[in-house]
Amino acid sequence: MTNFKKVFLLYLLFTLTPVTALAHKEKVYSLEGTIGNREIIMEILDIDGYYSGRYSFRDEKKSNYLEVEYDSITFCFNLLRYNLDTKNRDLLEHIVITEDSLNNWSGEQRTPDGKIHKVFLHPIKIIQSEPHAIKNETTREELSPYDYSLLSDIKYESTSIQKFKNGIKMEWLTETGSQIKLFRIIEGFSDSTMVKINNYLERFFINDILNGYSYKYYETKINISYVTPNIISMVESIKSDISNTRANTSTTYLTLDLKTLKKLSLEDLLWLGEGKTPRNGSKEYFTYRREVFGKKIEKYINDSYSKEINNSECSYSNEKIFQFPDFYLSKKGIVLMFNYYKLSNECKKQTWAVLRYNDFPNKWNLEYFNKK
């Protein structure tokens, strides 16, 4: 197995642990202590006898993913890294630790230059009364012991203030260790409402911060495309590289009801069917998307954007393209981002397909759009 595949598998084991635990017998070792004179935290997963591990130095926080062997007494860890020149995997360090009767672990770390450092570890002890960078208690409780400890002393640097015409003001921040950029609302709502909104945003951005410390390279770019006292819509572009061998790009779309903190679907904003909107994911929902939404949107796009379609190198002849697009809001309307798998990445980046607010009379949800 290539280095990328192994590192990716190790990463998935940690990020998908809550889902995996439903189907497998799992044990987690959450440890803290020292390697030499440096403080570390470590997590070891045992899923049906398959072991994987990661650790980070407290003063760096970057997670190192380890291949693990266990003989019921001793853990042996290998940190390997792909060498672009030799196309082989180089051993960067080897760690051996043994557990005693008090659940403490001790052993040695050996580096390629022959240096040996003593390792002492014990179970992570979380004391809720101790200061923590994540202020919201519910958010903290959702973190694993490893992530709780990793994020305990992260710091934010204020970089700018963004003002909107409707009186809403946002502060842009950078988490100094991972360099992840994020924002919070500082004006335009009552204090209690801002606390609720910012708690939601904190939970949303924590995932990015953790990824920033987990990936070899992880960068985000956020565009807030639409804001009112009722709703916010944004697009997050992500560039990531797990092991310095394979780059990846992805996009996250979030349109949020600022009163209920519900992530909104297209049906919450624009309902082109008759009667009550179906439950998202139900049989009726998929029937609506195929037979009603998809057909009406295909006709609308072909009628309204024939010039763009004719001048494009992309083919929009497949009706499935119009059934399940991603979306975000703009001042003009709902921008549809076609994500059909047969479209190229460049074709998926087009932004000209807009469902204009002045069209589709009586179909807009007036809870979010006061005058359409």
mmCIF file of C-alpha atoms in Angstrom:
data_model
loop_
_atom_site.group_PDB
_atom_site.id
_atom_site.type_symbol
_atom_site.label_atom_id
_atom_site.label_comp_id
_atom_site.label_asym_id
_atom_site.label_seq_id
_atom_site.Cartn_x
_atom_site.Cartn_y
_atom_site.Cartn_z
ATOM 1 C CA MET A 1 0.000 0.000 0.000
ATOM 2 C CA THR A 2 1.363 3.415 -0.942
ATOM 3 C CA ASN A 3 2.204 5.980 1.699
ATOM 4 C CA PHE A 4 -0.715 8.171 0.639
ATOM 5 C CA LYS A 5 -3.213 5.336 0.988
ATOM 6 C CA LYS A 6 -1.894 4.357 4.410
ATOM 7 C CA VAL A 7 -1.849 7.902 5.716
ATOM 8 C CA PHE A 8 -5.326 8.481 4.297
ATOM 9 C CA LEU A 9 -6.587 5.296 5.960
ATOM 10 C CA LEU A 10 -5.090 6.356 9.287
ATOM 11 C CA TYR A 11 -6.684 9.782 8.914
ATOM 12 C CA LEU A 12 -10.095 8.275 8.153
ATOM 13 C CA LEU A 13 -9.870 5.958 11.151
ATOM 14 C CA PHE A 14 -9.589 8.970 13.446
ATOM 15 C CA THR A 15 -12.028 11.318 11.686
ATOM 16 C CA LEU A 16 -14.718 8.659 11.197
ATOM 17 C CA THR A 17 -14.410 7.022 14.602
ATOM 18 C CA PRO A 18 -17.972 7.908 15.796
ATOM 19 C CA VAL A 19 -19.470 6.208 12.717
ATOM 20 C CA THR A 20 -17.092 3.258 12.815
ATOM 21 C CA ALA A 21 -17.860 2.601 16.458
ATOM 22 C CA LEU A 22 -21.445 1.771 15.597
ATOM 23 C CA ALA A 23 -20.405 -1.290 13.631
ATOM 24 C CA HIS A 24 -17.171 -2.367 15.332
ATOM 25 C CA LYS A 25 -15.836 -3.035 18.781
ATOM 26 C CA GLU A 26 -13.572 -0.108 19.522
ATOM 27 C CA LYS A 27 -11.166 0.898 22.261
ATOM 28 C CA VAL A 28 -9.432 4.268 22.490
ATOM 29 C CA TYR A 29 -6.263 5.060 24.447
ATOM 30 C CA SER A 30 -6.020 8.811 25.131
ATOM 31 C CA LEU A 31 -2.614 9.620 26.595
ATOM 32 C CA GLU A 32 -0.436 12.580 27.539
ATOM 33 C CA GLY A 33 3.101 12.899 28.796
ATOM 34 C CA THR A 34 6.581 13.523 27.417
ATOM 35 C CA ILE A 35 9.044 12.431 24.764
ATOM 36 C CA GLY A 36 12.406 13.563 26.078
ATOM 37 C CA ASN A 37 11.715 17.035 27.489
ATOM 38 C CA ARG A 38 8.791 17.821 25.151
ATOM 39 C CA GLU A 39 5.145 17.436 26.156
ATOM 40 C CA ILE A 40 2.924 15.362 23.869
ATOM 41 C CA ILE A 41 -0.600 14.012 23.568
ATOM 42 C CA MET A 42 -1.286 10.654 21.912
ATOM 43 C CA GLU A 43 -4.320 8.701 20.755
ATOM 44 C CA ILE A 44 -4.377 5.009 19.846
ATOM 45 C CA LEU A 45 -7.391 3.332 18.251
ATOM 46 C CA ASP A 46 -8.103 -0.377 18.532
ATOM 47 C CA ILE A 47 -10.857 -1.333 16.088
ATOM 48 C CA ASP A 48 -11.401 -5.086 16.031
ATOM 49 C CA GLY A 49 -7.702 -5.652 16.655
ATOM 50 C CA TYR A 50 -6.488 -3.198 13.997
ATOM 51 C CA TYR A 51 -4.392 -0.498 15.656
ATOM 52 C CA SER A 52 -3.565 2.994 14.502
ATOM 53 C CA GLY A 53 -2.081 5.961 16.307
ATOM 54 C CA ARG A 54 -1.334 9.649 16.195
ATOM 55 C CA TYR A 55 0.472 12.086 18.436
ATOM 56 C CA SER A 56 1.389 15.738 18.536
ATOM 57 C CA PHE A 57 3.798 17.880 20.490
ATOM 58 C CA ARG A 58 1.936 20.463 22.535
ATOM 59 C CA ASP A 59 4.150 23.278 21.264
ATOM 60 C CA GLU A 60 3.502 22.337 17.601
ATOM 61 C CA LYS A 61 0.089 20.608 17.628
ATOM 62 C CA LYS A 62 0.619 19.033 14.185
ATOM 63 C CA SER A 63 -0.626 15.449 14.305
ATOM 64 C CA ASN A 64 1.748 12.689 13.233
ATOM 65 C CA TYR A 65 0.070 9.473 12.087
ATOM 66 C CA LEU A 66 1.668 6.201 13.114
ATOM 67 C CA GLU A 67 1.611 2.593 12.014
ATOM 68 C CA VAL A 68 1.093 0.435 15.085
ATOM 69 C CA GLU A 69 1.800 -3.115 16.199
ATOM 70 C CA TYR A 70 0.588 -4.477 19.550
ATOM 71 C CA ASP A 71 1.332 -7.773 21.286
ATOM 72 C CA SER A 72 -0.994 -7.266 24.323
ATOM 73 C CA ILE A 73 1.877 -5.777 26.343
ATOM 74 C CA THR A 74 3.899 -3.487 24.092
ATOM 75 C CA PHE A 75 2.942 -0.913 21.463
ATOM 76 C CA CYS A 76 5.424 -0.404 18.607
ATOM 77 C CA PHE A 77 4.946 2.732 16.508
ATOM 78 C CA ASN A 78 6.566 3.652 13.206
ATOM 79 C CA LEU A 79 6.385 7.129 11.718
ATOM 80 C CA LEU A 80 7.027 6.809 7.969
ATOM 81 C CA ARG A 81 7.200 9.454 5.281
ATOM 82 C CA TYR A 82 7.202 9.133 1.516
ATOM 83 C CA ASN A 83 10.468 10.150 -0.139
ATOM 84 C CA LEU A 84 9.783 11.856 -3.476
ATOM 85 C CA ASP A 85 13.329 11.177 -4.691
ATOM 86 C CA THR A 86 13.648 7.475 -3.888
ATOM 87 C CA LYS A 87 9.895 6.680 -4.128
ATOM 88 C CA ASN A 88 10.307 4.748 -0.891
ATOM 89 C CA ARG A 89 9.060 5.315 2.631
ATOM 90 C CA ASP A 90 11.656 6.530 5.098
ATOM 91 C CA LEU A 91 11.481 5.663 8.784
ATOM 92 C CA LEU A 92 11.471 8.936 10.697
ATOM 93 C CA GLU A 93 11.101 7.519 14.167
ATOM 94 C CA HIS A 94 10.358 4.342 16.090
ATOM 95 C CA ILE A 95 8.559 4.351 19.447
ATOM 96 C CA VAL A 96 8.123 1.424 21.815
ATOM 97 C CA ILE A 97 5.999 1.768 24.972
ATOM 98 C CA THR A 98 4.775 -0.725 27.569
ATOM 99 C CA GLU A 99 1.832 -0.390 29.961
ATOM 100 C CA ASP A 100 2.174 -1.001 33.700
ATOM 101 C CA SER A 101 -0.476 -2.077 36.207
ATOM 102 C CA LEU A 102 -1.541 1.547 36.829
ATOM 103 C CA ASN A 103 -2.307 2.187 33.102
ATOM 104 C CA ASN A 104 0.807 4.311 32.696
ATOM 105 C CA TRP A 105 3.091 3.786 29.727
ATOM 106 C CA SER A 106 6.866 4.118 29.399
ATOM 107 C CA GLY A 107 9.429 3.368 26.723
ATOM 108 C CA GLU A 108 11.730 4.952 24.174
ATOM 109 C CA GLN A 109 11.697 6.910 20.945
ATOM 110 C CA ARG A 110 14.506 6.262 18.458
ATOM 111 C CA THR A 111 15.168 8.720 15.614
ATOM 112 C CA PRO A 112 17.099 8.019 12.361
ATOM 113 C CA ASP A 113 20.183 9.832 13.670
ATOM 114 C CA GLY A 114 20.449 7.293 16.502
ATOM 115 C CA LYS A 115 19.157 9.537 19.265
ATOM 116 C CA ILE A 116 17.058 7.913 21.968
ATOM 117 C CA HIS A 117 14.488 9.783 24.057
ATOM 118 C CA LYS A 118 12.598 8.444 27.025
ATOM 119 C CA VAL A 119 8.818 8.299 26.720
ATOM 120 C CA PHE A 120 6.445 8.598 29.692
ATOM 121 C CA LEU A 121 2.667 8.646 29.188
ATOM 122 C CA HIS A 122 -0.488 8.440 31.288
ATOM 123 C CA PRO A 123 -4.228 8.726 30.555
ATOM 124 C CA ILE A 124 -5.402 12.226 29.667
ATOM 125 C CA LYS A 125 -7.174 13.859 32.602
ATOM 126 C CA ILE A 126 -9.760 16.443 31.631
ATOM 127 C CA ILE A 127 -10.530 18.965 34.367
ATOM 128 C CA GLN A 128 -13.520 21.043 33.315
ATOM 129 C CA SER A 129 -12.617 23.850 35.722
ATOM 130 C CA GLU A 130 -9.282 24.493 33.974
ATOM 131 C CA PRO A 131 -9.202 27.332 31.388
ATOM 132 C CA HIS A 132 -9.930 26.280 27.795
ATOM 133 C CA ALA A 133 -9.857 28.185 24.508
ATOM 134 C CA ILE A 134 -13.267 26.771 23.519
ATOM 135 C CA LYS A 135 -15.697 28.618 25.784
ATOM 136 C CA ASN A 136 -18.921 26.845 24.907
ATOM 137 C CA GLU A 137 -19.398 23.838 27.179
ATOM 138 C CA THR A 138 -21.515 21.850 24.721
ATOM 139 C CA THR A 139 -18.868 22.237 22.023
ATOM 140 C CA ARG A 140 -16.124 21.102 24.399
ATOM 141 C CA GLU A 141 -18.097 18.022 25.413
ATOM 142 C CA GLU A 142 -18.303 16.914 21.777
ATOM 143 C CA LEU A 143 -14.506 16.802 21.458
ATOM 144 C CA SER A 144 -12.513 13.620 21.971
ATOM 145 C CA PRO A 145 -9.971 13.783 24.841
ATOM 146 C CA TYR A 146 -7.190 14.147 22.252
ATOM 147 C CA ASP A 147 -8.890 17.034 20.430
ATOM 148 C CA TYR A 148 -9.979 18.614 23.731
ATOM 149 C CA SER A 149 -6.367 18.683 24.870
ATOM 150 C CA LEU A 150 -5.048 19.748 21.461
ATOM 151 C CA LEU A 151 -7.337 22.803 21.314
ATOM 152 C CA SER A 152 -7.051 23.793 24.969
ATOM 153 C CA ASP A 153 -4.727 26.753 24.375
ATOM 154 C CA ILE A 154 -5.277 27.763 20.749
ATOM 155 C CA LYS A 155 -5.248 31.498 20.078
ATOM 156 C CA TYR A 156 -7.078 33.811 17.684
ATOM 157 C CA GLU A 157 -5.750 36.947 16.051
ATOM 158 C CA SER A 158 -8.216 39.608 14.890
ATOM 159 C CA THR A 159 -7.423 40.578 11.279
ATOM 160 C CA SER A 160 -10.278 42.800 10.068
ATOM 161 C CA ILE A 161 -13.849 44.024 10.555
ATOM 162 C CA GLN A 162 -16.458 43.633 7.812
ATOM 163 C CA LYS A 163 -19.590 45.802 7.801
ATOM 164 C CA PHE A 164 -22.836 45.147 5.951
ATOM 165 C CA LYS A 165 -25.536 47.660 4.960
ATOM 166 C CA ASN A 166 -28.140 46.105 7.245
ATOM 167 C CA GLY A 167 -26.133 46.946 10.367
ATOM 168 C CA ILE A 168 -24.503 43.537 10.767
ATOM 169 C CA LYS A 169 -20.813 43.629 11.598
ATOM 170 C CA MET A 170 -18.376 40.695 11.542
ATOM 171 C CA GLU A 171 -14.901 40.222 12.919
ATOM 172 C CA TRP A 172 -12.473 38.117 10.889
ATOM 173 C CA LEU A 173 -9.969 36.037 12.842
ATOM 174 C CA THR A 174 -7.043 33.717 12.199
ATOM 175 C CA GLU A 175 -6.285 30.772 14.471
ATOM 176 C CA THR A 176 -2.565 31.367 14.859
ATOM 177 C CA GLY A 177 -1.381 27.733 14.916
ATOM 178 C CA SER A 178 -3.332 26.205 12.038
ATOM 179 C CA GLN A 179 -3.682 29.544 10.179
ATOM 180 C CA ILE A 180 -7.373 28.792 9.624
ATOM 181 C CA LYS A 181 -9.458 31.903 8.907
ATOM 182 C CA LEU A 182 -12.906 32.300 10.444
ATOM 183 C CA PHE A 183 -15.394 34.964 11.480
ATOM 184 C CA ARG A 184 -17.869 35.810 14.202
ATOM 185 C CA ILE A 185 -20.720 38.304 14.436
ATOM 186 C CA ILE A 186 -20.077 41.249 16.749
ATOM 187 C CA GLU A 187 -22.963 43.619 15.952
ATOM 188 C CA GLY A 188 -26.473 43.603 14.498
ATOM 189 C CA PHE A 189 -28.228 41.192 16.885
ATOM 190 C CA SER A 190 -29.010 41.007 20.578
ATOM 191 C CA ASP A 191 -26.190 39.734 22.787
ATOM 192 C CA SER A 192 -27.980 36.436 23.451
ATOM 193 C CA THR A 193 -28.631 35.855 19.738
ATOM 194 C CA MET A 194 -25.012 36.609 18.834
ATOM 195 C CA VAL A 195 -23.819 34.106 21.439
ATOM 196 C CA LYS A 196 -25.983 31.379 19.866
ATOM 197 C CA ILE A 197 -24.884 32.216 16.325
ATOM 198 C CA ASN A 198 -21.205 32.403 17.262
ATOM 199 C CA ASN A 199 -21.422 29.102 19.146
ATOM 200 C CA TYR A 200 -22.726 27.511 15.944
ATOM 201 C CA LEU A 201 -19.967 29.120 13.887
ATOM 202 C CA GLU A 202 -17.349 27.980 16.411
ATOM 203 C CA ARG A 203 -18.486 24.381 16.043
ATOM 204 C CA PHE A 204 -18.422 24.751 12.251
ATOM 205 C CA PHE A 205 -14.884 26.160 12.175
ATOM 206 C CA ILE A 206 -13.427 23.795 14.791
ATOM 207 C CA ASN A 207 -13.565 21.063 12.179
ATOM 208 C CA ASP A 208 -11.366 23.212 9.914
ATOM 209 C CA ILE A 209 -8.939 23.960 12.743
ATOM 210 C CA LEU A 210 -8.594 20.255 13.553
ATOM 211 C CA ASN A 211 -8.042 19.497 9.872
ATOM 212 C CA GLY A 212 -5.422 22.240 9.791
ATOM 213 C CA TYR A 213 -3.484 20.365 12.460
ATOM 214 C CA SER A 214 -4.136 16.942 10.889
ATOM 215 C CA TYR A 215 -3.282 17.551 7.242
ATOM 216 C CA LYS A 216 0.182 18.233 5.872
ATOM 217 C CA TYR A 217 -1.390 21.250 4.144
ATOM 218 C CA TYR A 218 -4.876 22.673 4.696
ATOM 219 C CA GLU A 219 -6.085 26.087 3.585
ATOM 220 C CA THR A 220 -9.560 27.608 3.499
ATOM 221 C CA LYS A 221 -11.043 30.638 1.788
ATOM 222 C CA ILE A 222 -14.474 31.935 2.805
ATOM 223 C CA ASN A 223 -16.799 34.177 0.831
ATOM 224 C CA ILE A 224 -19.913 35.519 2.578
ATOM 225 C CA SER A 225 -22.271 35.972 -0.364
ATOM 226 C CA TYR A 226 -25.515 37.040 1.322
ATOM 227 C CA VAL A 227 -26.465 38.368 4.766
ATOM 228 C CA THR A 228 -29.735 39.592 6.257
ATOM 229 C CA PRO A 229 -31.028 39.557 9.859
ATOM 230 C CA ASN A 230 -32.721 36.251 8.916
ATOM 231 C CA ILE A 231 -30.150 34.398 6.879
ATOM 232 C CA ILE A 232 -26.472 34.048 5.979
ATOM 233 C CA SER A 233 -25.062 32.238 2.965
ATOM 234 C CA MET A 234 -21.403 31.474 2.386
ATOM 235 C CA VAL A 235 -19.020 29.442 0.245
ATOM 236 C CA GLU A 236 -15.895 27.837 1.679
ATOM 237 C CA SER A 237 -13.153 26.681 -0.707
ATOM 238 C CA ILE A 238 -10.694 24.156 0.718
ATOM 239 C CA LYS A 239 -7.261 23.102 -0.527
ATOM 240 C CA SER A 240 -5.728 20.170 1.321
ATOM 241 C CA ASP A 241 -2.924 17.637 1.154
ATOM 242 C CA ILE A 242 -2.807 14.733 3.580
ATOM 243 C CA SER A 243 0.746 13.540 3.073
ATOM 244 C CA ASN A 244 2.506 15.987 0.767
ATOM 245 C CA THR A 245 1.911 13.661 -2.187
ATOM 246 C CA ARG A 246 -1.569 14.432 -3.446
ATOM 247 C CA ALA A 247 -3.394 17.775 -3.476
ATOM 248 C CA ASN A 248 -7.171 17.994 -3.203
ATOM 249 C CA THR A 249 -9.711 20.782 -3.585
ATOM 250 C CA SER A 250 -13.285 20.868 -2.318
ATOM 251 C CA THR A 251 -16.078 23.350 -1.660
ATOM 252 C CA THR A 252 -18.569 23.631 1.191
ATOM 253 C CA TYR A 253 -21.821 25.579 0.836
ATOM 254 C CA LEU A 254 -23.676 26.770 3.924
ATOM 255 C CA THR A 255 -26.932 28.718 4.018
ATOM 256 C CA LEU A 256 -28.078 29.194 7.607
ATOM 257 C CA ASP A 257 -31.279 30.396 9.258
ATOM 258 C CA LEU A 258 -29.913 32.830 11.847
ATOM 259 C CA LYS A 259 -32.954 32.477 14.111
ATOM 260 C CA THR A 260 -33.214 28.685 14.302
ATOM 261 C CA LEU A 261 -29.595 27.879 13.280
ATOM 262 C CA LYS A 262 -30.995 25.389 10.776
ATOM 263 C CA LYS A 263 -28.986 24.627 7.651
ATOM 264 C CA LEU A 264 -31.362 25.492 4.817
ATOM 265 C CA SER A 265 -32.107 23.420 1.744
ATOM 266 C CA LEU A 266 -33.360 24.675 -1.612
ATOM 267 C CA GLU A 267 -36.871 23.580 -0.638
ATOM 268 C CA ASP A 268 -36.737 25.807 2.446
ATOM 269 C CA LEU A 269 -36.152 28.806 0.170
ATOM 270 C CA LEU A 270 -37.880 28.017 -3.114
ATOM 271 C CA TRP A 271 -40.689 25.442 -3.437
ATOM 272 C CA LEU A 272 -41.714 24.697 -7.020
ATOM 273 C CA GLY A 273 -44.090 21.862 -6.202
ATOM 274 C CA GLU A 274 -47.638 21.674 -4.900
ATOM 275 C CA GLY A 275 -48.796 20.981 -1.368
ATOM 276 C CA LYS A 276 -46.478 20.360 1.561
ATOM 277 C CA THR A 277 -42.732 20.067 0.997
ATOM 278 C CA PRO A 278 -41.513 16.470 1.454
ATOM 279 C CA ARG A 279 -38.990 15.382 4.034
ATOM 280 C CA ASN A 280 -35.427 15.708 2.737
ATOM 281 C CA GLY A 281 -34.218 12.269 1.666
ATOM 282 C CA SER A 282 -37.679 10.709 1.426
ATOM 283 C CA LYS A 283 -39.038 8.933 -1.655
ATOM 284 C CA GLU A 284 -41.298 11.925 -2.300
ATOM 285 C CA TYR A 285 -38.307 14.268 -2.102
ATOM 286 C CA PHE A 286 -36.362 12.414 -4.796
ATOM 287 C CA THR A 287 -39.477 12.202 -6.969
ATOM 288 C CA TYR A 288 -39.943 15.983 -6.634
ATOM 289 C CA ARG A 289 -36.318 16.691 -7.517
ATOM 290 C CA ARG A 290 -36.472 14.484 -10.627
ATOM 291 C CA GLU A 291 -39.977 15.137 -11.938
ATOM 292 C CA VAL A 292 -40.651 18.738 -10.859
ATOM 293 C CA PHE A 293 -37.580 20.684 -9.749
ATOM 294 C CA GLY A 294 -35.147 19.220 -12.287
ATOM 295 C CA LYS A 295 -37.465 19.705 -15.265
ATOM 296 C CA LYS A 296 -38.444 23.280 -14.334
ATOM 297 C CA ILE A 297 -34.848 24.301 -13.634
ATOM 298 C CA GLU A 298 -33.622 22.759 -16.897
ATOM 299 C CA LYS A 299 -36.196 24.786 -18.848
ATOM 300 C CA TYR A 300 -35.429 27.963 -16.870
ATOM 301 C CA ILE A 301 -31.677 27.650 -17.446
ATOM 302 C CA ASN A 302 -32.055 26.900 -21.162
ATOM 303 C CA ASP A 303 -34.497 29.807 -21.618
ATOM 304 C CA SER A 304 -32.585 32.341 -19.508
ATOM 305 C CA TYR A 305 -28.979 31.407 -20.271
ATOM 306 C CA SER A 306 -28.951 30.114 -23.846
ATOM 307 C CA LYS A 307 -26.034 32.433 -24.683
ATOM 308 C CA GLU A 308 -23.910 31.121 -21.801
ATOM 309 C CA ILE A 309 -24.750 27.525 -22.702
ATOM 310 C CA ASN A 310 -23.945 28.013 -26.403
ATOM 311 C CA ASN A 311 -20.628 29.733 -25.611
ATOM 312 C CA SER A 312 -19.608 27.121 -23.062
ATOM 313 C CA GLU A 313 -17.384 24.129 -23.770
ATOM 314 C CA CYS A 314 -19.445 22.194 -21.215
ATOM 315 C CA SER A 315 -22.387 20.015 -22.192
ATOM 316 C CA TYR A 316 -25.599 20.626 -20.236
ATOM 317 C CA SER A 317 -27.748 18.197 -22.224
ATOM 318 C CA ASN A 318 -28.109 15.594 -19.443
ATOM 319 C CA GLU A 319 -31.278 16.252 -17.431
ATOM 320 C CA LYS A 320 -29.661 14.831 -14.270
ATOM 321 C CA ILE A 321 -27.364 17.874 -14.117
ATOM 322 C CA PHE A 322 -30.279 20.034 -12.933
ATOM 323 C CA GLN A 323 -31.777 17.773 -10.272
ATOM 324 C CA PHE A 324 -29.394 18.043 -7.300
ATOM 325 C CA PRO A 325 -27.180 21.141 -7.625
ATOM 326 C CA ASP A 326 -25.274 22.800 -4.807
ATOM 327 C CA PHE A 327 -26.260 26.408 -4.169
ATOM 328 C CA TYR A 328 -25.578 29.663 -2.392
ATOM 329 C CA LEU A 329 -27.404 32.981 -2.223
ATOM 330 C CA SER A 330 -26.369 36.242 -3.840
ATOM 331 C CA LYS A 331 -27.988 39.667 -4.197
ATOM 332 C CA LYS A 332 -29.434 38.581 -7.556
ATOM 333 C CA GLY A 333 -30.833 35.208 -6.537
ATOM 334 C CA ILE A 334 -29.905 31.583 -5.845
ATOM 335 C CA VAL A 335 -26.671 30.633 -7.595
ATOM 336 C CA LEU A 336 -26.748 26.999 -8.712
ATOM 337 C CA MET A 337 -23.492 25.052 -8.790
ATOM 338 C CA PHE A 338 -23.949 21.984 -10.967
ATOM 339 C CA ASN A 339 -22.088 19.071 -9.412
ATOM 340 C CA TYR A 340 -23.019 16.177 -11.723
ATOM 341 C CA TYR A 341 -20.127 13.722 -11.793
ATOM 342 C CA LYS A 342 -19.825 13.725 -15.599
ATOM 343 C CA LEU A 343 -19.058 17.451 -15.600
ATOM 344 C CA SER A 344 -15.405 18.490 -15.458
ATOM 345 C CA ASN A 345 -14.104 20.443 -12.466
ATOM 346 C CA GLU A 346 -14.028 23.598 -14.587
ATOM 347 C CA CYS A 347 -17.650 23.128 -15.634
ATOM 348 C CA LYS A 348 -18.654 22.782 -11.992
ATOM 349 C CA LYS A 349 -17.143 26.197 -11.202
ATOM 350 C CA GLN A 350 -19.514 28.237 -13.397
ATOM 351 C CA THR A 351 -21.505 30.886 -11.501
ATOM 352 C CA TRP A 352 -23.832 32.250 -14.195
ATOM 353 C CA ALA A 353 -26.812 29.978 -13.443
ATOM 354 C CA VAL A 354 -28.864 32.186 -11.101
ATOM 355 C CA LEU A 355 -32.505 31.706 -10.127
ATOM 356 C CA ARG A 356 -33.417 35.381 -9.988
ATOM 357 C CA TYR A 357 -35.576 36.634 -7.123
ATOM 358 C CA ASN A 358 -37.903 38.440 -9.548
ATOM 359 C CA ASP A 359 -38.776 35.145 -11.214
ATOM 360 C CA PHE A 360 -40.866 32.256 -9.839
ATOM 361 C CA PRO A 361 -43.642 34.471 -8.346
ATOM 362 C CA ASN A 362 -45.317 33.114 -5.205
ATOM 363 C CA LYS A 363 -42.744 30.344 -4.960
ATOM 364 C CA TRP A 364 -40.290 32.027 -2.589
ATOM 365 C CA ASN A 365 -40.423 31.515 1.173
ATOM 366 C CA LEU A 366 -41.355 34.974 2.433
ATOM 367 C CA GLU A 367 -39.941 34.131 5.849
ATOM 368 C CA TYR A 368 -36.518 34.749 4.294
ATOM 369 C CA PHE A 369 -37.381 37.024 1.369
ATOM 370 C CA ASN A 370 -39.630 39.926 2.297
ATOM 371 C CA LYS A 371 -40.230 41.316 -1.175
ATOM 372 C CA LYS A 372 -39.925 39.152 -4.233
#
